[in-house]
XYZ file of C-alpha atoms in Angstrom:
548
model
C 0.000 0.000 0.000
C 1.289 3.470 -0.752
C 0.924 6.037 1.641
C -0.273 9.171 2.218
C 1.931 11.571 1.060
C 2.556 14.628 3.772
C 5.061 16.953 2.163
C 2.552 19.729 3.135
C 1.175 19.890 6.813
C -1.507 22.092 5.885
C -4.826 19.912 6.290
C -5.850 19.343 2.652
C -9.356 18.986 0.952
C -10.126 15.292 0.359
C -13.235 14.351 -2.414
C -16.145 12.951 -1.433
C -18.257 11.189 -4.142
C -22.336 11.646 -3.941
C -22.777 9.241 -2.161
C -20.851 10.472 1.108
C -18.080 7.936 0.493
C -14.216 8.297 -0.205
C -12.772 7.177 -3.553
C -9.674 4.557 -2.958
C -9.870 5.066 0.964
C -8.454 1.824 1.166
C -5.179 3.917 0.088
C -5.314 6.541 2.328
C -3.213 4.852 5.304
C 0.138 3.570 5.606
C 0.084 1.568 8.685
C 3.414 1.316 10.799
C 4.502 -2.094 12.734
C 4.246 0.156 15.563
C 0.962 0.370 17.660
C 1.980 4.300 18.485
C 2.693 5.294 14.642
C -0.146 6.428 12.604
C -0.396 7.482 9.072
C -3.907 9.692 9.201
C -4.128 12.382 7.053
C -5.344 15.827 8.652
C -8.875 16.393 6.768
C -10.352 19.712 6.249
C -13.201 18.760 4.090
C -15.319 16.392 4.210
C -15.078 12.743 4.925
C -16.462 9.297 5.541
C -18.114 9.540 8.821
C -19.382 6.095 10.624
C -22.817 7.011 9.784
C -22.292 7.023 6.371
C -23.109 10.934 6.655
C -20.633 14.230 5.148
C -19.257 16.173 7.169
C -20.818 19.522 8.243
C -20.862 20.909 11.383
C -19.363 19.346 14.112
C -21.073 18.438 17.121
C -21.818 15.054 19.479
C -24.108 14.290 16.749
C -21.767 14.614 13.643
C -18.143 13.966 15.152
C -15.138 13.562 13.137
C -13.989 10.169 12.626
C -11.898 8.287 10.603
C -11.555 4.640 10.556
C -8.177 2.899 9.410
C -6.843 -0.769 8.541
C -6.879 -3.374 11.261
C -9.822 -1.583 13.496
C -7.955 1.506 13.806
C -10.380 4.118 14.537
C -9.287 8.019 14.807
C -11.656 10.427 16.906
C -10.547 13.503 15.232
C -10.897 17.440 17.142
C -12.756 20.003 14.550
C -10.319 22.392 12.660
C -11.206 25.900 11.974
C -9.940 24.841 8.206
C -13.005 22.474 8.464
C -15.695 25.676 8.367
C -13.470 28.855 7.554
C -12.398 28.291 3.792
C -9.326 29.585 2.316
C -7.681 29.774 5.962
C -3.725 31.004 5.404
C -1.004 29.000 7.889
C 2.269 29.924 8.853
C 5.462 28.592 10.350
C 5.338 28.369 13.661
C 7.788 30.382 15.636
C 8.908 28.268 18.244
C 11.284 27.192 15.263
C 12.767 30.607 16.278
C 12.674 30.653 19.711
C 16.135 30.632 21.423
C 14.654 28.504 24.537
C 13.541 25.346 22.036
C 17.131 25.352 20.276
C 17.995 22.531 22.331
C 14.613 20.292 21.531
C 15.916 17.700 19.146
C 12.823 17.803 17.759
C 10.878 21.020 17.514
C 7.631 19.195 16.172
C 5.619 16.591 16.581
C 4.445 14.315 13.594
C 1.206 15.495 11.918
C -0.239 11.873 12.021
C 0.681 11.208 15.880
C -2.130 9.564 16.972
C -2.986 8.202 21.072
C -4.515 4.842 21.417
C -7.180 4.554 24.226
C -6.289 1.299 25.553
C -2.913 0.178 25.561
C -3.263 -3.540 26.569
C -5.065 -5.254 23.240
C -5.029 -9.222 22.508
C -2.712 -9.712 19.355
C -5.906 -10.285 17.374
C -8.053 -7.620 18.451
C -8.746 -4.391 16.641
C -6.514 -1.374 17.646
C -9.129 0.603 18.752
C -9.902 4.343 19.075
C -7.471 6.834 19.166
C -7.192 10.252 19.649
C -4.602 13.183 17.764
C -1.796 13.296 19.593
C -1.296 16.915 21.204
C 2.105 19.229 20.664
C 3.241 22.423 18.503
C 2.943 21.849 14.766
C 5.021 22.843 11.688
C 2.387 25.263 10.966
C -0.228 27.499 12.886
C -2.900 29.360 11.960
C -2.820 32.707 13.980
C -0.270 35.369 13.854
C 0.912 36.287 16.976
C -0.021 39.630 16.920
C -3.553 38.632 16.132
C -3.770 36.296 18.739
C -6.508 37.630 21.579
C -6.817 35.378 23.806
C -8.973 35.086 27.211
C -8.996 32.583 29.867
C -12.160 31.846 32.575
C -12.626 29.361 35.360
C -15.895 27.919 35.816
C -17.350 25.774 38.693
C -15.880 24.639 42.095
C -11.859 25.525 43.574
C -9.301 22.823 42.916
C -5.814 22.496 43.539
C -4.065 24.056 40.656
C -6.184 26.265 39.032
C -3.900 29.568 39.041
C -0.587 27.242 38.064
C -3.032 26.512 34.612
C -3.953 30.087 34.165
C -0.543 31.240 34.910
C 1.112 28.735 32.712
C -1.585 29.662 29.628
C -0.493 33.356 30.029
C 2.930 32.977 30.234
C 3.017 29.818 27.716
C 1.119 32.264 25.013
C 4.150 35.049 25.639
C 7.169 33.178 25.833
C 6.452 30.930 23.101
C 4.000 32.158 20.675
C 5.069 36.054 21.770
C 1.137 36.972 22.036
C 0.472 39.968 24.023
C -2.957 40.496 23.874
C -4.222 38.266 26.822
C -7.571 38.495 29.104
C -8.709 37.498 32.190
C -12.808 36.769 32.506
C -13.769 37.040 35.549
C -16.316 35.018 37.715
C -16.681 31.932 35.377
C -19.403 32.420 32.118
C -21.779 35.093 33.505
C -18.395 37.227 32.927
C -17.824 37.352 29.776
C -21.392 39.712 29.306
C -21.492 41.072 32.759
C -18.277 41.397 34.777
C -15.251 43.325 34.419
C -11.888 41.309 32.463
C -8.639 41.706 33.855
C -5.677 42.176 31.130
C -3.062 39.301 31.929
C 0.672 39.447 31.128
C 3.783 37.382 32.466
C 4.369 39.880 35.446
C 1.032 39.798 36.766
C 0.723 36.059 36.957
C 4.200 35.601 37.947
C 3.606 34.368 41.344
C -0.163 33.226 41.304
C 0.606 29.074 41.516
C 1.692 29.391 45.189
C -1.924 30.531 45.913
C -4.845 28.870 46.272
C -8.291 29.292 44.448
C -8.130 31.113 41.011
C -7.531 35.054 40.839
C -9.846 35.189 38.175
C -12.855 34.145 40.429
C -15.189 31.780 39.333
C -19.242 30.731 39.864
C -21.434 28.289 38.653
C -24.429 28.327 35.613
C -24.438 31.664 34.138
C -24.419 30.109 30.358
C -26.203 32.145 28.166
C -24.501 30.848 24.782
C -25.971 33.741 22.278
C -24.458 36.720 24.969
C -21.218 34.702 25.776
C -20.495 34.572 22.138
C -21.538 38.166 21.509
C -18.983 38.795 23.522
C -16.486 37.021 22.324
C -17.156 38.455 18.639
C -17.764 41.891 20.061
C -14.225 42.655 21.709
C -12.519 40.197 18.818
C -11.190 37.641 21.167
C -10.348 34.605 18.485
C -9.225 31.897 21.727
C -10.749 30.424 24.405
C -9.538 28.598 27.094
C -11.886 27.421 29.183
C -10.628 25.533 32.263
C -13.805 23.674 34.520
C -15.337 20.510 35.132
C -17.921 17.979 33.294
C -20.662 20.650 32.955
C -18.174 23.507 31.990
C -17.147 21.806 28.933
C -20.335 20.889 27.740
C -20.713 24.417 28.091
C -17.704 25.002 25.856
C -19.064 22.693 23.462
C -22.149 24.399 23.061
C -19.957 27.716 22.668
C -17.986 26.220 20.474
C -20.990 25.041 17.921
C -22.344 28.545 18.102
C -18.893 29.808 16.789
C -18.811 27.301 14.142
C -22.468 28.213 12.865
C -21.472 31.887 12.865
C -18.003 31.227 11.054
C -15.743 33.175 13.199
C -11.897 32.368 12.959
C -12.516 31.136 17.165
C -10.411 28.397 18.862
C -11.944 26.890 21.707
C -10.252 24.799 24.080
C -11.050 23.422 27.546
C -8.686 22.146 30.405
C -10.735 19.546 32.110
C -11.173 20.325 36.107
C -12.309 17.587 39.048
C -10.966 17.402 41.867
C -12.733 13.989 42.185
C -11.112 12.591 39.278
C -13.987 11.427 37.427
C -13.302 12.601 33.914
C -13.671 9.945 31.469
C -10.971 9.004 28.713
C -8.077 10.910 30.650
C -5.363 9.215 32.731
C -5.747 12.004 36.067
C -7.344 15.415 36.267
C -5.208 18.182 37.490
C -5.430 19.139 41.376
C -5.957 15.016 42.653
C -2.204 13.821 43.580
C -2.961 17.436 45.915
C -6.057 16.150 47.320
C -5.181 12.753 47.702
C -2.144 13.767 49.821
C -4.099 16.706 52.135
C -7.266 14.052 52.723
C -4.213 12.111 54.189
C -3.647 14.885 56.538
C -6.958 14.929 57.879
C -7.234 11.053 58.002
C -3.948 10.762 60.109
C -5.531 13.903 62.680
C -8.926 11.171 62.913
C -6.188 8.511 64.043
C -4.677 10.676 66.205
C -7.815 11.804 67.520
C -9.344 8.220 67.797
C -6.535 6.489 69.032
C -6.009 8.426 72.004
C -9.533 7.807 73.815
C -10.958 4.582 74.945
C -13.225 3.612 71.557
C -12.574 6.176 69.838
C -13.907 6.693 66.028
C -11.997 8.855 63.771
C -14.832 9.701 60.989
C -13.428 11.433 58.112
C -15.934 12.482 54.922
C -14.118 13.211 51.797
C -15.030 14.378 48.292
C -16.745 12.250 46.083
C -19.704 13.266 44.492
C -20.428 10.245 42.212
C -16.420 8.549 42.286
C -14.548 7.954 45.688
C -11.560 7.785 44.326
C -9.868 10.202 46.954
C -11.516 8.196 49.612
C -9.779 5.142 48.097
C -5.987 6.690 47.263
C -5.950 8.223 50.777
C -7.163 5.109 52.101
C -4.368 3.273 50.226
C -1.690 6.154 51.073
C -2.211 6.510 54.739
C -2.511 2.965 55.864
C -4.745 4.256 59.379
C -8.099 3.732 57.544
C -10.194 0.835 59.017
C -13.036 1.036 56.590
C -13.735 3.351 53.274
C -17.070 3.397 52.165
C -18.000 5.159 48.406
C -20.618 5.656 46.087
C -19.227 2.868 43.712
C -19.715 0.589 46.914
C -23.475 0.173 48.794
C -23.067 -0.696 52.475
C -25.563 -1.381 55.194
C -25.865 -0.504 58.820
C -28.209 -2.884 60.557
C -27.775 -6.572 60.494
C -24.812 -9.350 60.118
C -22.099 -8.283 58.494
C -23.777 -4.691 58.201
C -21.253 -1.378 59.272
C -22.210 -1.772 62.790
C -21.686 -5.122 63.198
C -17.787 -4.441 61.657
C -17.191 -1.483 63.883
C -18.180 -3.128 67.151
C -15.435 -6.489 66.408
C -12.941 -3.531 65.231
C -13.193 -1.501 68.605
C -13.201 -4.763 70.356
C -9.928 -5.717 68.621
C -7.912 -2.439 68.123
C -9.838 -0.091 71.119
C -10.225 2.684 68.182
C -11.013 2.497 64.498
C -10.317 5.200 61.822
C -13.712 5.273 58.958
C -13.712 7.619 55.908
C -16.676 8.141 53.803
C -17.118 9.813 50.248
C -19.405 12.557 50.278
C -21.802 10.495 47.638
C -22.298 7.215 49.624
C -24.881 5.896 51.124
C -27.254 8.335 49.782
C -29.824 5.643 48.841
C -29.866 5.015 53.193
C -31.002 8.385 53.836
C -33.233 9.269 50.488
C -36.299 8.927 52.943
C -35.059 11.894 55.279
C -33.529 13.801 51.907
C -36.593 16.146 50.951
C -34.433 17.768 48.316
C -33.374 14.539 46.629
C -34.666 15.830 43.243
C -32.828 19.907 43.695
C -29.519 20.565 41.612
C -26.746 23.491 42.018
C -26.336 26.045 38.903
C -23.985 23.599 37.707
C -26.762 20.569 37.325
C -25.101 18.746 40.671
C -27.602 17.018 42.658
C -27.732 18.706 46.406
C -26.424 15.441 48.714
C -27.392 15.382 52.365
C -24.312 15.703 54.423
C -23.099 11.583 54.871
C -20.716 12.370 57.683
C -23.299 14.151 59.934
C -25.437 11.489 58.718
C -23.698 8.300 59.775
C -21.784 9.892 62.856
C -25.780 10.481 64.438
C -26.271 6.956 63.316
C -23.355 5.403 64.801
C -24.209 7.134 68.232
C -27.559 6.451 68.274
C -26.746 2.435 67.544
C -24.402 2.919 70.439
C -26.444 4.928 72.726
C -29.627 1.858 72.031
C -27.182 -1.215 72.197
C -25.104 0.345 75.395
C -22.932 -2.430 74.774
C -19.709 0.367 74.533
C -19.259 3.729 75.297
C -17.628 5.520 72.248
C -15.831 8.557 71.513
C -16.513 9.845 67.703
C -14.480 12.203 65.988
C -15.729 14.236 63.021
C -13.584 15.838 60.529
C -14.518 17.269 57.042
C -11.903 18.767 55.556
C -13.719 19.901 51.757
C -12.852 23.290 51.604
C -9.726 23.028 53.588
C -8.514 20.458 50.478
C -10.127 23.006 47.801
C -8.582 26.244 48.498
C -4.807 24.964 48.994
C -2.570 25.477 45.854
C -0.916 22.571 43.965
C 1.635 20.575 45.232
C 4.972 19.845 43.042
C 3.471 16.952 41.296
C -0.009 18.907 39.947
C 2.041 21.995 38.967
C 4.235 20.459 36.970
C 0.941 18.826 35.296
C -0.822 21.462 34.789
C 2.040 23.067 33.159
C 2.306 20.272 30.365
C -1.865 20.724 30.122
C -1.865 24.399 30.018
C 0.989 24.112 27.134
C -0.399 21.390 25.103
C -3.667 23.418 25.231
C -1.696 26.203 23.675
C -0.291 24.335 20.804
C -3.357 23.342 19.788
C -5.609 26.146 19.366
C -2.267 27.706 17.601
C -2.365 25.200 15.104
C -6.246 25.694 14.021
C -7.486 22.672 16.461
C -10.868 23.681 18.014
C -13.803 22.396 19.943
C -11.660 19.855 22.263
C -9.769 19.510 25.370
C -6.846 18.479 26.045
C -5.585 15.509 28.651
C -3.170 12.560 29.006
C -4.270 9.299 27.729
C -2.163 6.426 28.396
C 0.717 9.028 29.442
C 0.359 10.959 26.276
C -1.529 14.133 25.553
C -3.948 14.361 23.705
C -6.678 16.527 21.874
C -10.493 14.826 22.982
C -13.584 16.009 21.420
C -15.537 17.627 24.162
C -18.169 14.676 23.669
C -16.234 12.397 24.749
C -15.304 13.312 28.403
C -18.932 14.825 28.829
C -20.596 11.378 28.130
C -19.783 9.696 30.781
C -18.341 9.712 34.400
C -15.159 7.610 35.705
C -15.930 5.452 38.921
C -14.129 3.359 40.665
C -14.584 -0.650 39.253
C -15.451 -2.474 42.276
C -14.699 -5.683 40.809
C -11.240 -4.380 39.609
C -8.302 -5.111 41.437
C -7.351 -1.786 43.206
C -10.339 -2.087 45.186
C -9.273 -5.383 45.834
C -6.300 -3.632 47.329
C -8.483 -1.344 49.350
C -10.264 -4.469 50.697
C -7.056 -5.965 51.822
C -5.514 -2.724 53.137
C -8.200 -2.125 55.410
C -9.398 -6.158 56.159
C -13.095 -4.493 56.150
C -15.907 -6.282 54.523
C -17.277 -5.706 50.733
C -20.521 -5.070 52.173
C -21.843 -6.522 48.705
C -24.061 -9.809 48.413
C -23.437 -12.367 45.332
C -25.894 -10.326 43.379
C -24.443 -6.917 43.422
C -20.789 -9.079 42.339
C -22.441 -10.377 39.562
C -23.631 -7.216 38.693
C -21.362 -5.439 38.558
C -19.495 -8.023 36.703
C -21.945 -7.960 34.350
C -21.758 -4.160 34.136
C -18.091 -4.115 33.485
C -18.067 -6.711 30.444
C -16.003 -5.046 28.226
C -17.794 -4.058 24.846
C -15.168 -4.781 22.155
C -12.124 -7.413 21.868
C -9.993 -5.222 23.850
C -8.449 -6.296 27.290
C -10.670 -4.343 30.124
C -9.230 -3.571 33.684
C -6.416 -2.578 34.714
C -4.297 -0.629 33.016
C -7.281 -0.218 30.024
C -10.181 2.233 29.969
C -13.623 2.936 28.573
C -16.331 4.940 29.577
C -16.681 2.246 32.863
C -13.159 1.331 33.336
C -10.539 3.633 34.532
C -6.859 3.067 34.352
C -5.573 1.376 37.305
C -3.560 5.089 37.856
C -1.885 3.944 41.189
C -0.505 7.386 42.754
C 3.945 6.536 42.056
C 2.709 5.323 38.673
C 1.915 8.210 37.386
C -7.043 15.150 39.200
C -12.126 19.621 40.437
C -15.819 19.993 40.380
């Protein structure tokens, strides 16, 4: 087979025959004997679309994607070539910048592509994969027509400043763009708050701070004003940085730009502090979390171990994934039993909660419990009058678990007046928020807040950016809005969890085999650890390797 030929990086025009399909497709890859190599040609026309449909606009309804030999399957990002004809490119200047003259290589290939699962049977299709993310040959904004803003939307996370900082100063150092602003308190700003003009020197110290200087809130999205605004003051990039419901807001932004045919990058930098963002390794602001829930779970030892029965009861973050409840668990070692949303648990009865806490105070004298903020909240629907009432963001409004179960645990004590205990309760949520990142996140959100850059330099639009198997990639917003990561309770790091802490699953044989049944994977690729879909996560262990 011949391939491709890519003497010009420009995305070319490819024909499409009346019938929506691609003449001699079967020529259009060259496929390496490496799984990481890709031959994919860059499309700016139209193409061959799973559906059978042309492209048009691009949306969750009409995504870009290109299928290749062996099961390879490409989920391309939009292009502002693909809707703003004629578009000019030109070299990019970090060819010229004195601080890349020691990269060995400036560039990375056009046809880099990310594969979404990594482990694969020798047999099985390779999968989907996403463009790999990094500066191109060529870009499609001048640098002094570059006018770029930056907002924050939703809840504080560790990290958020080191993102915006590194955007600002990434945008100056490397692409020498000047004209830079700030919106401020999340979407609602860009038609009804004040901007703040950022430049190198007034970010310069903003990382070692918590929160985000820019403010932030939640809802707010009105998409016809937003982009007003954006057209109005000629802003042609967005970075967005916020969680699940921020980006769908950027997505619907970004469609709205599209339909009008503005010359607009938009690009999100996924935020959750719970780490449930699908399709990415970690979300930025988690190793931080993970390592000041620790803090609090070690004062709850502290606390419980010094009194006769004492219970250390820690609640944690965790909307709808307890995956800080389980890495802290994991990291500090102190934790007698970790209960998340993943996981159901019962009080009354054999084997139920109480029944474990009584044989662990017996044993040990103290015991040390943490509990996600989203579990249990099937126990106490009954008393939960506002089961069915959401933030501005779409959240549902939980009931407070840790006041909750500590009232439950006294009262079970106070009936059975078998012991005499001493609870503890800590909640540490905002405490956890509002700190800035540790070493780890900053120099994370670094590599995100540059690869975010690159892109939207080099035309890319309508994604976000992430790691993927260790890689960075470009994801269509779609794709990390569709679904949540939880933790796989048949998987073997909660295995781990269950041995760490010698509690019990809590689970009958039914809920085993269904979640078993829930996890089957959907396609010949390996599922578990290590591989991810939209109900696997990677087995991310914390030395292997983040907000609402």
């Amino acid at each position: 087979m011949e391939s491709a030929p890519n003497t010009n990086p420009v995305p070319q025009m490819l024909h499409v025959e009346s019938n929506g399909t691609i003449p001699n497709s079967n020529h259009l890859f060259s496929l390496r004997s490496s799984l990481s190599s890709v031959k994919v040609p860059n499309w700016n026309g139209d193409l061959n679309l799973r559906s059978g449909k042309k492209m048009g606009l691009q949306s969750k309804e009409n995504p870009k994607i290109v299928h290749g030999e062996v099961g390879y399957v490409l989920e391309d990002v939009p292009h502002l070539t693909d809707y703003v004809p004629d578009l000019p490119s030109y070299p990019n200047p970090l060819q010229d910048n004195p601080a890349y003259a020691v990269v060995k290589q400036y560039f990375v290939n056009l046809d880099d592509t990310v594969a979404q699962k990594i482990v694969v049977h020798k047999t099985s299709p390779r999968g989907t994969h996403f463009r790999r993310a990094g500066p191109r040959q060529r870009v499609y904004f001048e640098s002094d027509e570059v006018h770029a803003c930056i907002v924050t939307c939703g809840g504080l996370c560790p990290g958020l400043n080191t993102v915006i900082r590194e955007i600002v100063c990434g945008l100056f150092h490397m692409y020498g763009v000047t004209k830079i602003l700030g919106i401020e308190g999340g979407y609602r700003g860009f038609y009804a708050r004040n901007t703040i003009t950022m430049t190198p020197k007034t970010v310069n110290d903003i990382h070692k701070r918590g929160g985000t200087i820019l403010g932030t809130s939640r809802g707010g999205h009105d998409t016809s004003k937003i982009v007003d605004s954006i057209q109005d003051r000629g802003i042609n990039q967005v970075y967005i940085i916020g969680g699940d419901g921020t980006q769908k807001g950027a997505s619907v932004i970004f469609e709205e730009i599209q339909r009008r045919g503005l010359k607009v990058a938009v690009a999100g930098v996924p935020k959750t502090i719970d780490n449930d963002i699908a399709v990415i390794d970690k979300s930025f602001g988690f190793d931080t979390a993970v390592e000041e829930a620790e803090r609090a779970i070690n004062a709850a030892h502290v606390e419980a171990e010094s009194v006769e029965n004492g219970i250390g009861l820690v609640k944690l973050m965790g909307r709808y994934s307890g995956f800080i409840a389980m890495y802290a668990t994991l990291a500090s070692r102190d934790v007698d039993c970790c209960l998340i949303p993943e996981s159901p648990f019962y009080l009354e009865g054999k084997g139920g909660l109480f029944e474990f806490i009584e044989k662990r105070l017996k044993e040990n004298g103290h015991m040390v419990l943490v509990v996600a903020e989203g579990a249990g909240q099937e126990l106490i629907a009954e008393s939960m009058r506002s089961m069915d009432h959401e933030d501005a963001s779409g959240n549902k409004l939980l009931l407070d678990v840790g006041l909750w179960l500590s009232q439950k645990i006294k009262d079970h004590f106070a009936r059975s007046k078998k012991v005499a205990i001493n609870l503890k309760y800590i909640d540490p949520t905002y405490m956890i928020r509002a700190i800035p990142g540790n070493a780890s996140d900053n120099v994370y959100c670094t590599l995100l807040a540059h690869s975010v850059i690159h892109g939207a330099m080099a035309g890319y639009t309508g994604f976000t950016v992430g790691p993927v198997n260790g890689r960075h990639a470009y994801i269509p917003f779609h794709r990390i809005t569709e679904t949540r990561n939880k933790v796989v309770i048949t998987d073997r790091m909660w295995a781990r969890l269950l041995s760490s802490t010698n509690q019990p699953s809590f689970l009958s044989h039914k809920d085993v085999e269904d979640a078993k049944t829930e996890g089957e994977p959907v396609t010949q690729l390996l599922d578990g650890e290590n591989c991810k879909d939209g109900h696997h996560v990677v087995d991310n262990g914390l030395a292997d390797n983040g907000t609402r």
